[in-house]
PDB file of C-alpha atoms in Angstrom:
ATOM      1  CA  UNK E   1     -87.383  34.893 -67.376  1.00 97.00           C
ATOM      2  CA  UNK E   2     -84.529  34.333 -69.952  1.00 97.00           C
ATOM      3  CA  UNK E   3     -79.853  35.383 -69.363  1.00 97.00           C
ATOM      4  CA  UNK E   4     -78.017  33.780 -71.801  1.00 96.00           C
ATOM      5  CA  UNK E   5     -74.826  34.036 -71.648  1.00 96.00           C
ATOM      6  CA  UNK E   6     -71.671  34.207 -74.794  1.00 97.00           C
ATOM      7  CA  UNK E   7     -69.004  35.747 -75.692  1.00 98.00           C
ATOM      8  CA  UNK E   8     -66.546  32.634 -74.516  1.00 97.00           C
ATOM      9  CA  UNK E   9     -64.009  31.233 -76.412  1.00 97.00           C
ATOM     10  CA  UNK E  10     -60.419  29.983 -77.468  1.00 98.00           C
ATOM     11  CA  UNK E  11     -57.847  31.922 -76.080  1.00 98.00           C
ATOM     12  CA  UNK E  12     -54.397  32.128 -74.833  1.00 98.00           C
ATOM     13  CA  UNK E  13     -53.093  31.989 -71.365  1.00 98.00           C
ATOM     14  CA  UNK E  14     -52.749  36.013 -70.906  1.00 98.00           C
ATOM     15  CA  UNK E  15     -55.690  36.782 -72.706  1.00 98.00           C
ATOM     16  CA  UNK E  16     -58.682  38.008 -72.018  1.00 98.00           C
ATOM     17  CA  UNK E  17     -62.270  37.703 -73.061  1.00 98.00           C
ATOM     18  CA  UNK E  18     -65.763  39.524 -71.968  1.00 98.00           C
ATOM     19  CA  UNK E  19     -68.601  37.566 -71.158  1.00 98.00           C
ATOM     20  CA  UNK E  20     -72.238  39.175 -70.985  1.00 98.00           C
ATOM     21  CA  UNK E  21     -75.589  37.682 -69.801  1.00 98.00           C
ATOM     22  CA  UNK E  22     -78.381  39.394 -71.548  1.00 98.00           C
ATOM     23  CA  UNK E  23     -81.825  39.229 -69.612  1.00 98.00           C
ATOM     24  CA  UNK E  24     -85.120  39.697 -70.525  1.00 97.00           C
ATOM     25  CA  UNK E  25     -88.177  39.340 -68.722  1.00 97.00           C
ATOM     26  CA  UNK E  26     -87.503  41.730 -66.194  1.00 97.00           C
ATOM     27  CA  UNK E  27     -85.854  44.853 -65.279  1.00 96.00           C
ATOM     28  CA  UNK E  28     -82.081  44.517 -64.833  1.00 96.00           C
ATOM     29  CA  UNK E  29     -81.183  46.603 -62.375  1.00 95.00           C
ATOM     30  CA  UNK E  30     -83.919  45.900 -59.239  1.00 96.00           C
ATOM     31  CA  UNK E  31     -81.620  41.903 -59.395  1.00 97.00           C
ATOM     32  CA  UNK E  32     -78.540  40.879 -58.067  1.00 96.00           C
ATOM     33  CA  UNK E  33     -76.570  38.533 -60.747  1.00 97.00           C
ATOM     34  CA  UNK E  34     -74.074  36.266 -60.522  1.00 97.00           C
ATOM     35  CA  UNK E  35     -71.319  34.901 -62.718  1.00 98.00           C
ATOM     36  CA  UNK E  36     -70.496  30.488 -62.305  1.00 97.00           C
ATOM     37  CA  UNK E  37     -68.174  28.510 -63.497  1.00 97.00           C
ATOM     38  CA  UNK E  38     -68.066  24.385 -64.147  1.00 97.00           C
ATOM     39  CA  UNK E  39     -65.277  22.962 -64.893  1.00 97.00           C
ATOM     40  CA  UNK E  40     -64.547  19.702 -66.353  1.00 92.00           C
ATOM     41  CA  UNK E  41     -65.135  16.814 -63.689  1.00 94.00           C
ATOM     42  CA  UNK E  42     -65.872  19.301 -61.075  1.00 96.00           C
ATOM     43  CA  UNK E  43     -68.684  21.105 -59.336  1.00 95.00           C
ATOM     44  CA  UNK E  44     -70.325  25.149 -60.397  1.00 95.00           C
ATOM     45  CA  UNK E  45     -68.292  27.488 -58.566  1.00 96.00           C
ATOM     46  CA  UNK E  46     -69.198  30.877 -58.422  1.00 96.00           C
ATOM     47  CA  UNK E  47     -66.831  33.301 -58.827  1.00 97.00           C
ATOM     48  CA  UNK E  48     -68.700  36.952 -58.948  1.00 97.00           C
ATOM     49  CA  UNK E  49     -71.914  38.966 -58.464  1.00 96.00           C
ATOM     50  CA  UNK E  50     -73.348  42.212 -58.412  1.00 95.00           C
ATOM     51  CA  UNK E  51     -75.965  43.910 -56.126  1.00 95.00           C
ATOM     52  CA  UNK E  52     -78.389  46.393 -57.507  1.00 93.00           C
ATOM     53  CA  UNK E  53     -76.507  49.082 -55.459  1.00 92.00           C
ATOM     54  CA  UNK E  54     -73.513  48.379 -57.556  1.00 91.00           C
ATOM     55  CA  UNK E  55     -71.505  46.651 -54.438  1.00 95.00           C
ATOM     56  CA  UNK E  56     -69.393  43.570 -56.124  1.00 96.00           C
ATOM     57  CA  UNK E  57     -67.912  40.167 -55.360  1.00 96.00           C
ATOM     58  CA  UNK E  58     -65.210  37.853 -56.917  1.00 97.00           C
ATOM     59  CA  UNK E  59     -63.755  35.029 -55.150  1.00 96.00           C
ATOM     60  CA  UNK E  60     -59.920  34.524 -54.274  1.00 96.00           C
ATOM     61  CA  UNK E  61     -59.157  33.081 -57.836  1.00 96.00           C
ATOM     62  CA  UNK E  62     -60.273  35.635 -60.088  1.00 97.00           C
ATOM     63  CA  UNK E  63     -59.549  38.550 -57.576  1.00 97.00           C
ATOM     64  CA  UNK E  64     -57.518  41.526 -59.239  1.00 97.00           C
ATOM     65  CA  UNK E  65     -58.205  39.788 -63.073  1.00 98.00           C
ATOM     66  CA  UNK E  66     -61.635  39.125 -63.343  1.00 98.00           C
ATOM     67  CA  UNK E  67     -64.092  42.746 -63.229  1.00 98.00           C
ATOM     68  CA  UNK E  68     -67.794  41.859 -62.923  1.00 98.00           C
ATOM     69  CA  UNK E  69     -70.271  45.483 -64.745  1.00 97.00           C
ATOM     70  CA  UNK E  70     -73.486  45.489 -65.949  1.00 97.00           C
ATOM     71  CA  UNK E  71     -75.506  48.628 -68.090  1.00 97.00           C
ATOM     72  CA  UNK E  72     -78.737  48.570 -66.625  1.00 95.00           C
ATOM     73  CA  UNK E  73     -80.326  50.246 -69.725  1.00 96.00           C
ATOM     74  CA  UNK E  74     -79.746  47.220 -72.300  1.00 97.00           C
ATOM     75  CA  UNK E  75     -80.426  44.606 -69.796  1.00 96.00           C
ATOM     76  CA  UNK E  76     -77.703  43.213 -69.923  1.00 98.00           C
ATOM     77  CA  UNK E  77     -74.517  41.960 -67.491  1.00 98.00           C
ATOM     78  CA  UNK E  78     -70.844  41.946 -68.053  1.00 98.00           C
ATOM     79  CA  UNK E  79     -68.129  39.904 -66.910  1.00 98.00           C
ATOM     80  CA  UNK E  80     -64.638  41.090 -68.154  1.00 98.00           C
ATOM     81  CA  UNK E  81     -61.218  38.530 -67.760  1.00 98.00           C
ATOM     82  CA  UNK E  82     -58.071  38.878 -67.340  1.00 98.00           C
ATOM     83  CA  UNK E  83     -55.045  37.482 -67.403  1.00 98.00           C
ATOM     84  CA  UNK E  84     -56.570  34.581 -67.999  1.00 98.00           C
ATOM     85  CA  UNK E  85     -54.625  31.027 -67.365  1.00 98.00           C
ATOM     86  CA  UNK E  86     -55.376  27.796 -68.165  1.00 97.00           C
ATOM     87  CA  UNK E  87     -57.388  26.658 -64.825  1.00 97.00           C
ATOM     88  CA  UNK E  88     -59.756  29.171 -66.127  1.00 98.00           C
ATOM     89  CA  UNK E  89     -61.617  26.816 -68.738  1.00 98.00           C
ATOM     90  CA  UNK E  90     -64.269  25.918 -68.003  1.00 98.00           C
ATOM     91  CA  UNK E  91     -68.376  26.494 -68.815  1.00 98.00           C
ATOM     92  CA  UNK E  92     -69.412  29.937 -67.595  1.00 98.00           C
ATOM     93  CA  UNK E  93     -72.798  30.666 -66.387  1.00 98.00           C
ATOM     94  CA  UNK E  94     -74.690  33.823 -65.289  1.00 98.00           C
ATOM     95  CA  UNK E  95     -77.661  33.636 -62.954  1.00 97.00           C
ATOM     96  CA  UNK E  96     -80.550  36.173 -60.973  1.00 97.00           C
ATOM     97  CA  UNK E  97     -80.674  35.779 -57.450  1.00 96.00           C
ATOM     98  CA  UNK E  98     -84.486  36.148 -56.507  1.00 95.00           C
ATOM     99  CA  UNK E  99     -86.175  39.887 -55.807  1.00 94.00           C
ATOM    100  CA  UNK E 100     -84.622  41.762 -53.066  1.00 92.00           C
ATOM    101  CA  UNK E 101     -81.913  39.534 -52.430  1.00 93.00           C
ATOM    102  CA  UNK E 102     -78.364  39.925 -52.176  1.00 93.00           C
ATOM    103  CA  UNK E 103     -74.878  38.497 -52.985  1.00 92.00           C
ATOM    104  CA  UNK E 104     -72.232  38.143 -50.855  1.00 89.00           C
ATOM    105  CA  UNK E 105     -68.857  37.393 -50.667  1.00 85.00           C
ATOM    106  CA  UNK E 106     -68.485  33.633 -50.753  1.00 84.00           C
ATOM    107  CA  UNK E 107     -71.120  33.802 -54.402  1.00 85.00           C
ATOM    108  CA  UNK E 108     -72.933  30.966 -53.031  1.00 84.00           C
ATOM    109  CA  UNK E 109     -75.101  28.858 -56.153  1.00 81.00           C
ATOM    110  CA  UNK E 110     -77.182  27.610 -53.841  1.00 81.00           C
ATOM    111  CA  UNK E 111     -80.778  30.210 -53.689  1.00 86.00           C
ATOM    112  CA  UNK E 112     -80.978  31.326 -57.276  1.00 93.00           C
ATOM    113  CA  UNK E 113     -83.883  31.627 -58.868  1.00 94.00           C
ATOM    114  CA  UNK E 114     -83.691  31.605 -62.865  1.00 97.00           C
ATOM    115  CA  UNK E 115     -79.708  30.709 -64.670  1.00 96.00           C
ATOM    116  CA  UNK E 116     -78.515  31.467 -68.018  1.00 95.00           C
ATOM    117  CA  UNK E 117     -76.817  28.809 -70.726  1.00 94.00           C
ATOM    118  CA  UNK E 118     -73.735  28.663 -70.202  1.00 95.00           C
ATOM    119  CA  UNK E 119     -70.949  29.905 -72.770  1.00 98.00           C
ATOM    120  CA  UNK E 120     -66.973  27.964 -72.763  1.00 98.00           C
ATOM    121  CA  UNK E 121     -64.276  29.517 -72.639  1.00 98.00           C
ATOM    122  CA  UNK E 122     -60.852  27.432 -73.271  1.00 98.00           C
ATOM    123  CA  UNK E 123     -58.175  28.662 -72.419  1.00 98.00           C
ATOM    124  CA  UNK E 124     -54.975  27.423 -74.261  1.00 97.00           C
ATOM    125  CA  UNK E 125     -52.038  27.706 -76.131  1.00 95.00           C
TER     126      UNK E 125
END
């Protein structure tokens, strides 16, 4: 099982990025996936997740700006990030929930069974 986040980079405030999480070793369509981030000096926090049935959740800090989606045929999860702010600067990670586990609005980081390596997003002018 592997997850690999990509798509990070340097972007100006107000800009957009789309992160991808390519998964292998399992069928994406059967699992919930979460996106998390860790800013310098802070704990890792959950920001968004989606269940295999299409239900999605966002924490307040990204609601209305970020959109989670998936392409099960390509085994890839996405996070579209718009209206980026300096406080969005962080390393972003995708992670898998255990089989049949569902994510919830709180997007808790505990209980994930596989984590991908992160991708750095820097929002700066």
